[in-house]
Coordinates of N, CA and C in Angstrom, one line a residue:
M1 N 5.6 9.4 -5.5 CA 4.4 8.0 -4.8 C 5.1 7.7 -3.5
G2 N 6.2 7.8 -3.2 CA 6.6 7.4 -2.0 C 6.8 5.9 -2.0
S3 N 7.2 5.3 -1.0 CA 7.9 4.0 -0.5 C 6.9 2.9 0.2
Y4 N 5.6 3.4 -0.1 CA 4.1 3.0 0.4 C 4.2 1.8 -0.5
P5 N 3.1 0.8 0.0 CA 2.7 -0.7 -0.6 C 1.2 0.1 -1.5
M6 N 1.5 -0.7 -2.8 CA 0.4 0.1 -3.6 C -0.6 -0.9 -3.5
E7 N -2.1 -0.2 -3.2 CA -3.0 -1.2 -3.3 C -3.7 -1.5 -4.5
L8 N -4.5 -2.4 -4.8 CA -5.1 -2.5 -5.9 C -6.0 -1.3 -6.6
P9 N -6.3 -1.1 -7.2 CA -7.4 0.2 -7.3 C -9.1 -0.5 -7.8
H10 N -9.5 -0.1 -7.1 CA -11.5 -0.6 -6.7 C -11.4 -0.5 -8.7
V11 N -12.6 -1.6 -8.6 CA -13.1 -1.4 -10.0 C -14.6 -1.0 -9.9
R12 N -15.0 -0.4 -11.0 CA -16.3 0.2 -10.8 C -17.3 -0.8 -11.2
P13 N -18.5 -0.6 -10.7 CA -19.3 -1.7 -10.8 C -19.9 -1.6 -12.5
G14 N -20.1 -2.5 -13.1 CA -21.0 -2.4 -14.6 C -20.3 -4.1 -15.4
K15 N -21.2 -4.4 -16.2 CA -20.9 -5.7 -16.8 C -19.7 -5.6 -17.7
M16 N -19.0 -6.8 -17.6 CA -17.6 -6.7 -18.2 C -18.2 -7.5 -19.6
T17 N -18.1 -6.7 -21.0 CA -18.7 -7.5 -22.1 C -17.5 -8.2 -22.7
D18 N -15.9 -7.7 -22.3 CA -15.1 -8.6 -23.0 C -14.2 -9.2 -22.0
S19 N -13.8 -10.3 -22.2 CA -12.5 -11.1 -20.7 C -11.3 -11.0 -21.7
E20 N -11.2 -10.4 -22.4 CA -9.7 -10.1 -23.1 C -9.1 -9.6 -22.3
T21 N -7.5 -9.5 -22.5 CA -6.8 -8.7 -21.5 C -6.5 -7.5 -22.6
M22 N -6.5 -6.4 -21.8 CA -6.3 -5.0 -22.7 C -5.2 -4.7 -21.5
P23 N -4.3 -3.5 -22.9 CA -3.4 -2.9 -22.4 C -3.6 -1.9 -21.5
K24 N -3.0 -1.0 -20.2 CA -3.7 -0.4 -19.2 C -2.9 1.1 -19.1
V25 N -3.1 2.1 -18.6 CA -2.7 2.9 -18.7 C -2.8 3.6 -17.1
V26 N -1.9 3.5 -16.3 CA -2.0 3.7 -14.6 C -1.9 5.1 -14.4
A27 N -2.4 5.7 -13.8 CA -2.0 7.4 -13.5 C -2.3 7.6 -12.2
F28 N -1.5 8.0 -11.7 CA -0.9 9.0 -10.4 C -1.4 10.4 -10.6
F29 N -2.4 10.6 -9.6 CA -3.0 12.0 -9.6 C -2.4 12.7 -8.3
R30 N -1.9 13.7 -8.2 CA -1.5 14.4 -6.8 C -2.6 15.1 -6.3
D31 N -3.6 15.4 -7.5 CA -4.9 16.3 -6.9 C -6.3 14.9 -7.3
A32 N -7.1 14.6 -6.4 CA -8.0 13.9 -7.0 C -8.5 14.3 -7.7
S33 N -9.1 15.8 -7.3 CA -10.2 16.9 -8.2 C -9.7 16.5 -10.1
L34 N -8.6 16.5 -10.4 CA -8.2 16.3 -11.6 C -8.2 15.0 -12.0
G35 N -8.0 14.1 -11.1 CA -8.3 12.6 -11.8 C -9.6 12.4 -11.7
N36 N -10.8 12.9 -11.3 CA -12.4 12.8 -11.5 C -12.2 13.3 -12.5
T37 N -12.0 14.6 -12.9 CA -12.0 15.0 -14.3 C -11.9 14.4 -15.4
V38 N -10.7 13.6 -15.2 CA -9.6 12.6 -16.3 C -10.9 11.4 -16.2
I39 N -11.2 10.6 -15.4 CA -12.2 9.7 -15.0 C -13.8 9.7 -16.0
Q40 N -14.3 10.7 -15.9 CA -15.6 11.2 -16.3 C -15.1 11.6 -18.3
L41 N -13.8 11.8 -18.7 CA -13.4 12.1 -19.9 C -13.1 10.9 -20.5
V42 N -12.5 10.1 -19.9 CA -12.0 9.0 -20.8 C -12.9 8.0 -21.1
A43 N -14.2 7.9 -20.9 CA -15.0 7.0 -21.7 C -15.5 7.6 -23.3
Q44 N -15.5 9.3 -23.4 CA -15.8 9.8 -24.6 C -14.5 9.5 -25.6
L45 N -13.6 8.8 -24.7 CA -12.3 8.8 -25.6 C -12.5 7.1 -25.8
G46 N -13.4 6.2 -25.6 CA -13.6 5.3 -25.8 C -13.0 3.9 -24.9
V47 N -13.0 4.2 -23.7 CA -12.8 3.4 -22.8 C -13.7 3.2 -22.0
P48 N -13.4 1.6 -21.9 CA -14.8 1.0 -21.3 C -15.2 1.7 -20.1
S49 N -16.4 1.7 -19.4 CA -16.4 1.9 -18.1 C -16.4 0.8 -17.0
D50 N -16.1 -0.1 -17.2 CA -16.0 -1.5 -17.0 C -14.4 -1.9 -16.7
R51 N -13.4 -1.0 -17.1 CA -12.4 -1.2 -17.5 C -11.5 0.3 -16.9
I52 N -12.3 0.6 -15.8 CA -12.1 2.2 -15.4 C -11.7 1.3 -14.1
G53 N -10.5 1.5 -13.2 CA -10.3 1.4 -11.5 C -9.9 2.4 -11.4
V54 N -10.0 2.5 -9.9 CA -9.8 4.0 -8.9 C -9.9 3.7 -7.4
T55 N -8.2 4.3 -6.9 CA -7.9 4.1 -5.6 C -8.1 5.6 -5.2
P56 N -9.1 5.6 -4.3 CA -9.5 6.8 -4.0 C -8.9 7.8 -2.8
P57 N -8.6 9.0 -2.5 CA -7.6 9.7 -1.7 C -7.9 8.5 -0.7
E58 N -8.7 8.6 0.0 CA -8.5 8.2 1.4 C -8.3 6.9 1.4
R59 N -8.0 6.4 0.5 CA -7.3 4.7 0.5 C -5.3 5.0 -0.1
M60 N -5.3 6.5 0.0 CA -3.7 6.5 -0.2 C -3.1 7.1 0.7
P61 N -1.7 6.7 0.5 CA -1.2 7.2 1.5 C -1.1 8.7 2.3
K62 N -1.2 9.4 3.1 CA -1.3 10.7 4.1 C -2.9 11.1 3.2
G63 N -4.0 10.3 2.9 CA -5.2 10.7 2.1 C -5.0 11.4 1.5
R64 N -4.1 11.6 0.2 CA -3.8 12.5 -0.8 C -3.7 11.9 -2.1
G65 N -4.1 12.1 -3.3 CA -4.0 11.9 -4.4 C -4.8 10.8 -5.1
M66 N -4.5 10.1 -5.8 CA -5.3 9.6 -6.5 C -4.7 8.4 -7.4
L67 N -5.5 6.8 -7.3 CA -4.7 6.4 -8.7 C -5.5 5.4 -9.3
A68 N -5.2 5.6 -10.6 CA -6.4 5.5 -11.6 C -6.0 4.4 -12.7
S69 N -6.9 3.6 -13.2 CA -6.7 2.2 -14.0 C -7.2 2.6 -15.3
F70 N -6.9 2.8 -16.5 CA -7.7 2.8 -17.6 C -7.4 1.4 -18.4
G71 N -8.3 0.6 -18.8 CA -8.1 -0.7 -19.9 C -8.3 0.3 -21.0
C72 N -7.7 0.0 -22.0 CA -7.6 0.7 -23.2 C -7.9 -0.5 -24.3
P73 N -8.8 -0.5 -25.4 CA -8.9 -1.5 -26.1 C -8.1 -1.4 -27.5
N74 N -7.1 -0.6 -27.8 CA -6.3 0.0 -29.0 C -5.2 0.6 -28.0
D75 N -4.1 0.7 -29.1 CA -3.0 1.9 -29.1 C -3.1 3.3 -29.4
S76 N -4.1 3.3 -30.2 CA -4.7 4.9 -30.3 C -5.3 5.3 -29.4
I77 N -6.3 4.4 -28.8 CA -7.2 5.3 -27.5 C -6.0 5.6 -26.3
M78 N -5.4 4.4 -26.1 CA -3.9 4.6 -25.0 C -3.5 5.7 -25.1
E79 N -3.2 6.3 -26.3 CA -2.2 7.5 -26.5 C -2.8 8.4 -26.3
K80 N -4.4 9.0 -26.2 CA -5.0 9.8 -26.1 C -5.0 9.7 -24.7
V81 N -5.6 8.6 -24.1 CA -5.5 8.8 -22.7 C -4.3 9.1 -21.7
E82 N -3.0 8.6 -22.4 CA -1.8 9.2 -21.8 C -1.6 10.7 -22.0
I83 N -2.2 11.2 -22.9 CA -2.1 12.6 -23.1 C -3.2 13.5 -22.2
L84 N -4.3 13.1 -22.1 CA -5.2 13.1 -21.2 C -5.1 13.5 -19.9
C85 N -4.0 12.6 -19.4 CA -3.6 12.6 -18.0 C -2.9 13.2 -17.9
R86 N -1.7 13.5 -18.8 CA -0.4 14.2 -18.8 C -0.7 15.7 -18.4
K87 N -2.0 16.1 -19.4 CA -2.2 17.1 -19.2 C -3.1 17.9 -18.1
Q88 N -3.4 17.1 -17.0 CA -4.1 17.0 -15.7 C -3.0 17.3 -14.9
G89 N -1.6 16.9 -15.4 CA -0.7 16.3 -14.0 C -0.1 14.9 -13.7
A90 N -0.7 14.1 -14.3 CA -0.6 12.7 -13.6 C 1.1 12.1 -14.2
E91 N 1.4 11.2 -13.4 CA 2.5 10.3 -13.6 C 2.3 9.4 -14.3
I92 N 2.6 8.6 -15.3 CA 1.9 7.5 -16.2 C 2.8 6.4 -16.5
H93 N 2.2 5.6 -16.1 CA 3.1 4.1 -16.4 C 1.8 3.5 -17.5
R94 N 2.7 2.5 -18.2 CA 2.0 1.1 -19.0 C 1.9 0.3 -18.5
Q95 N 0.7 -0.8 -18.4 CA 0.8 -2.1 -18.1 C 0.7 -2.8 -19.3
R96 N 0.8 -4.1 -19.9 CA 0.6 -4.3 -20.6 C 0.4 -6.1 -20.0
T97 N -1.0 -7.0 -20.0 CA -1.0 -7.7 -19.6 C -1.3 -8.7 -20.6

């Protein structure tokens, strides 16, 4: 990802139903189209849409790639999200808050 300062991902609009913090999977996709594919699929795994944050390519250094953050309600879903992201070539980081 380089030595650029990381911006916080943009949060998608939607009502937050639970204010409790969740562990997150933060994934960097070198190819934003693969990141978009994952974003569409994680909701089917059980990630609430209001817990998905995205830094789009136009806000990334050199205008390439995508950073996505997925708030996972439990460890089982977190593992599935990580596997999905890795299959799409993402660099994965876990964050527990």
